[in-house]
Amino acid sequence: MCRKIVTAVCVLVTFLLQSTVFPALPFFNVTPNLLLILTVSLGFVHGRRTGLWVGFLCGLLIDLFYSNLFGFYSLTYMYIGYLNGLLYQVFFDEDIKVPMILTAVSDFGYNLVFYVIQFAFRMRFDFSAYLVHTILPEMVFTVLLSIPLYRIFFLINRKLVRYELEGQQSPWLKR
């Protein structure tokens, strides 16, 4: 129960940071996708089910507040969380390379799906301009921010695991 509450708080705080603080930073007119970092990190650390639910919550928040096409972000983030959760077996404690690569691939895939749904269906086929001006700067900014954020999410997870293990060794639970 504590893990679910902490995860929900992480989703809300990350959404608020992505919605309020980071759009004010001038970095090539793009903002990092913090919710994607959270979805990738928790899916990779906890597995498919957690990645799916965290992706759904992150996408639902974006759908509720910013989307014209309801359900698009929820579905996209769910797939991203689930697919990153499949790599749960590759998880190493403090290795940052794999989450950075997963974040880069997930961000590129997310922007590719966004391009197809939002632009290609409207017959706007200037992919090279979208790639140079939007996808690559956002991907670089997101990957650079994934380094400290993954560490933060990893430390939160470590404290939660330690707290859960202490609860299992409690004398009130032993019979």
Coordinates of C-alpha atoms in Angstrom, one line a residue:
M1 CA 0.0 0.0 0.0
C2 CA 2.9 2.4 0.8
R3 CA 4.4 1.7 -2.6
K4 CA 1.2 2.6 -4.4
I5 CA 0.9 5.9 -2.5
V6 CA 4.5 6.8 -3.1
T7 CA 4.2 6.0 -6.8
A8 CA 1.1 8.1 -7.1
V9 CA 2.8 11.0 -5.3
C10 CA 5.8 10.6 -7.7
V11 CA 3.5 10.7 -10.7
L12 CA 1.8 13.8 -9.5
V13 CA 5.0 15.6 -8.6
T14 CA 6.6 14.7 -11.9
F15 CA 3.5 15.9 -13.8
L16 CA 3.5 19.2 -11.9
L17 CA 7.2 19.7 -12.7
Q18 CA 6.7 18.9 -16.3
S19 CA 3.7 21.1 -16.6
T20 CA 4.9 24.2 -14.7
V21 CA 8.6 24.4 -14.1
F22 CA 10.2 22.9 -17.2
P23 CA 8.2 24.8 -19.9
A24 CA 9.7 28.0 -18.4
L25 CA 13.3 26.8 -19.1
P26 CA 14.6 28.0 -22.5
F27 CA 16.2 25.0 -24.1
F28 CA 15.6 24.9 -27.8
N29 CA 11.9 25.5 -27.2
V30 CA 11.3 21.9 -26.1
T31 CA 10.6 20.5 -22.6
P32 CA 11.9 17.2 -21.3
N33 CA 9.4 14.4 -21.0
L34 CA 9.7 13.7 -17.3
L35 CA 6.6 11.4 -17.2
L36 CA 8.3 9.3 -19.8
I37 CA 11.4 9.0 -17.6
L38 CA 9.2 8.0 -14.7
T39 CA 7.3 5.4 -16.7
V40 CA 10.6 4.0 -18.2
S41 CA 12.3 3.9 -14.8
L42 CA 9.5 2.3 -12.8
G43 CA 8.7 -0.2 -15.6
F44 CA 12.3 -1.2 -15.8
V45 CA 12.8 -1.4 -12.0
H46 CA 9.5 -3.1 -11.1
G47 CA 8.3 -4.9 -14.2
R48 CA 5.5 -5.0 -16.7
R49 CA 2.6 -4.5 -14.4
T50 CA 3.9 -1.5 -12.6
G51 CA 5.2 0.0 -15.9
L52 CA 1.7 -0.5 -17.4
W53 CA -0.1 1.2 -14.5
V54 CA 2.3 4.0 -14.1
G55 CA 2.2 4.6 -17.9
F56 CA -1.6 4.6 -17.7
L57 CA -1.6 7.2 -14.9
C58 CA 0.9 9.4 -16.6
G59 CA -0.9 9.3 -19.9
L60 CA -4.3 9.8 -18.2
L61 CA -3.0 13.0 -16.6
I62 CA -1.8 14.3 -20.0
D63 CA -5.1 13.2 -21.6
L64 CA -7.1 15.0 -19.0
F65 CA -5.3 18.3 -19.1
Y66 CA -3.8 18.7 -22.5
S67 CA -5.1 16.3 -25.1
N68 CA -7.7 16.7 -27.9
L69 CA -7.7 13.0 -28.6
F70 CA -8.6 11.4 -25.3
G71 CA -6.9 8.1 -24.6
F72 CA -4.0 8.5 -27.0
Y73 CA -1.4 9.4 -24.4
S74 CA -2.8 6.8 -21.9
L75 CA -2.4 4.1 -24.5
T76 CA 1.0 5.2 -25.6
Y77 CA 2.5 5.5 -22.1
M78 CA 0.9 2.1 -21.2
Y79 CA 2.7 0.5 -24.1
I80 CA 6.0 2.2 -23.2
G81 CA 5.7 1.2 -19.5
Y82 CA 4.8 -2.4 -20.5
L83 CA 7.6 -2.8 -23.0
N84 CA 10.2 -1.4 -20.6
G85 CA 8.8 -3.7 -17.9
L86 CA 9.7 -6.6 -20.2
L87 CA 13.3 -5.8 -19.6
Y88 CA 12.9 -6.2 -15.8
Q89 CA 15.2 -9.2 -15.9
V90 CA 18.1 -7.1 -17.3
F91 CA 17.9 -4.8 -14.2
F92 CA 21.2 -4.0 -12.5
D93 CA 21.3 -2.0 -9.3
E94 CA 23.2 1.2 -10.1
D95 CA 23.9 0.8 -13.9
I96 CA 22.7 3.9 -15.6
K97 CA 23.5 3.0 -19.2
V98 CA 20.5 0.7 -19.7
P99 CA 17.9 3.2 -18.4
M100 CA 19.5 6.0 -20.5
I101 CA 19.2 3.8 -23.7
L102 CA 15.7 2.8 -22.8
T103 CA 14.7 6.4 -22.2
A104 CA 16.2 7.4 -25.6
V105 CA 14.5 4.6 -27.5
S106 CA 11.2 5.2 -25.7
D107 CA 11.3 9.0 -26.3
F108 CA 12.1 8.4 -30.0
G109 CA 9.3 5.9 -30.3
Y110 CA 6.9 8.2 -28.5
N111 CA 7.7 11.1 -30.7
L112 CA 7.5 8.9 -33.8
V113 CA 4.0 7.7 -32.8
F114 CA 3.0 11.3 -32.0
Y115 CA 4.2 12.4 -35.5
V116 CA 2.3 9.7 -37.2
I117 CA -1.0 10.4 -35.3
Q118 CA -0.8 14.2 -35.2
F119 CA 1.0 15.1 -38.5
A120 CA 1.1 12.3 -41.0
F121 CA -2.6 11.6 -40.8
R122 CA -3.1 15.3 -41.7
M123 CA -0.8 15.0 -44.7
R124 CA 2.1 17.0 -43.2
F125 CA 5.1 14.9 -44.3
D126 CA 8.0 17.1 -43.3
F127 CA 9.5 14.5 -41.0
S128 CA 13.1 15.8 -41.3
A129 CA 12.1 19.2 -39.9
Y130 CA 10.2 17.6 -37.0
L131 CA 13.2 15.3 -36.3
V132 CA 15.7 18.1 -36.2
H133 CA 13.7 20.7 -34.4
T134 CA 11.6 18.6 -32.0
I135 CA 12.6 14.9 -31.6
L136 CA 16.3 15.2 -31.3
P137 CA 16.4 18.2 -28.9
E138 CA 13.7 16.7 -26.7
M139 CA 15.4 13.3 -26.7
V140 CA 18.8 14.8 -25.7
F141 CA 17.2 16.9 -22.9
T142 CA 15.2 13.9 -21.7
V143 CA 18.1 11.6 -21.7
L144 CA 20.3 14.1 -19.8
L145 CA 17.6 14.6 -17.2
S146 CA 17.1 10.8 -16.9
I147 CA 20.5 10.5 -15.2
P148 CA 19.6 12.4 -12.0
L149 CA 15.9 11.4 -12.1
Y150 CA 16.6 7.7 -12.4
R151 CA 19.0 8.0 -9.4
I152 CA 16.2 9.7 -7.4
F153 CA 13.6 7.1 -8.4
F154 CA 16.1 4.3 -7.7
L155 CA 16.8 5.7 -4.2
I156 CA 13.1 6.0 -3.5
N157 CA 12.6 2.4 -4.6
R158 CA 15.5 1.2 -2.4
K159 CA 14.0 2.9 0.7
L160 CA 10.6 1.4 -0.1
V161 CA 12.1 -2.1 -0.4
R162 CA 14.0 -1.6 2.9
Y163 CA 10.8 -0.4 4.6
E164 CA 8.8 -3.4 3.2
L165 CA 11.5 -5.9 4.4
E166 CA 11.5 -4.3 7.9
G167 CA 7.7 -4.7 7.9
Q168 CA 8.0 -8.4 7.1
Q169 CA 10.5 -9.0 9.9
S170 CA 8.2 -7.2 12.4
P171 CA 7.3 -9.4 15.5
W172 CA 3.6 -8.6 15.0
L173 CA 3.6 -10.3 11.6
K174 CA 5.4 -13.4 12.8
R175 CA 3.1 -16.2 14.1

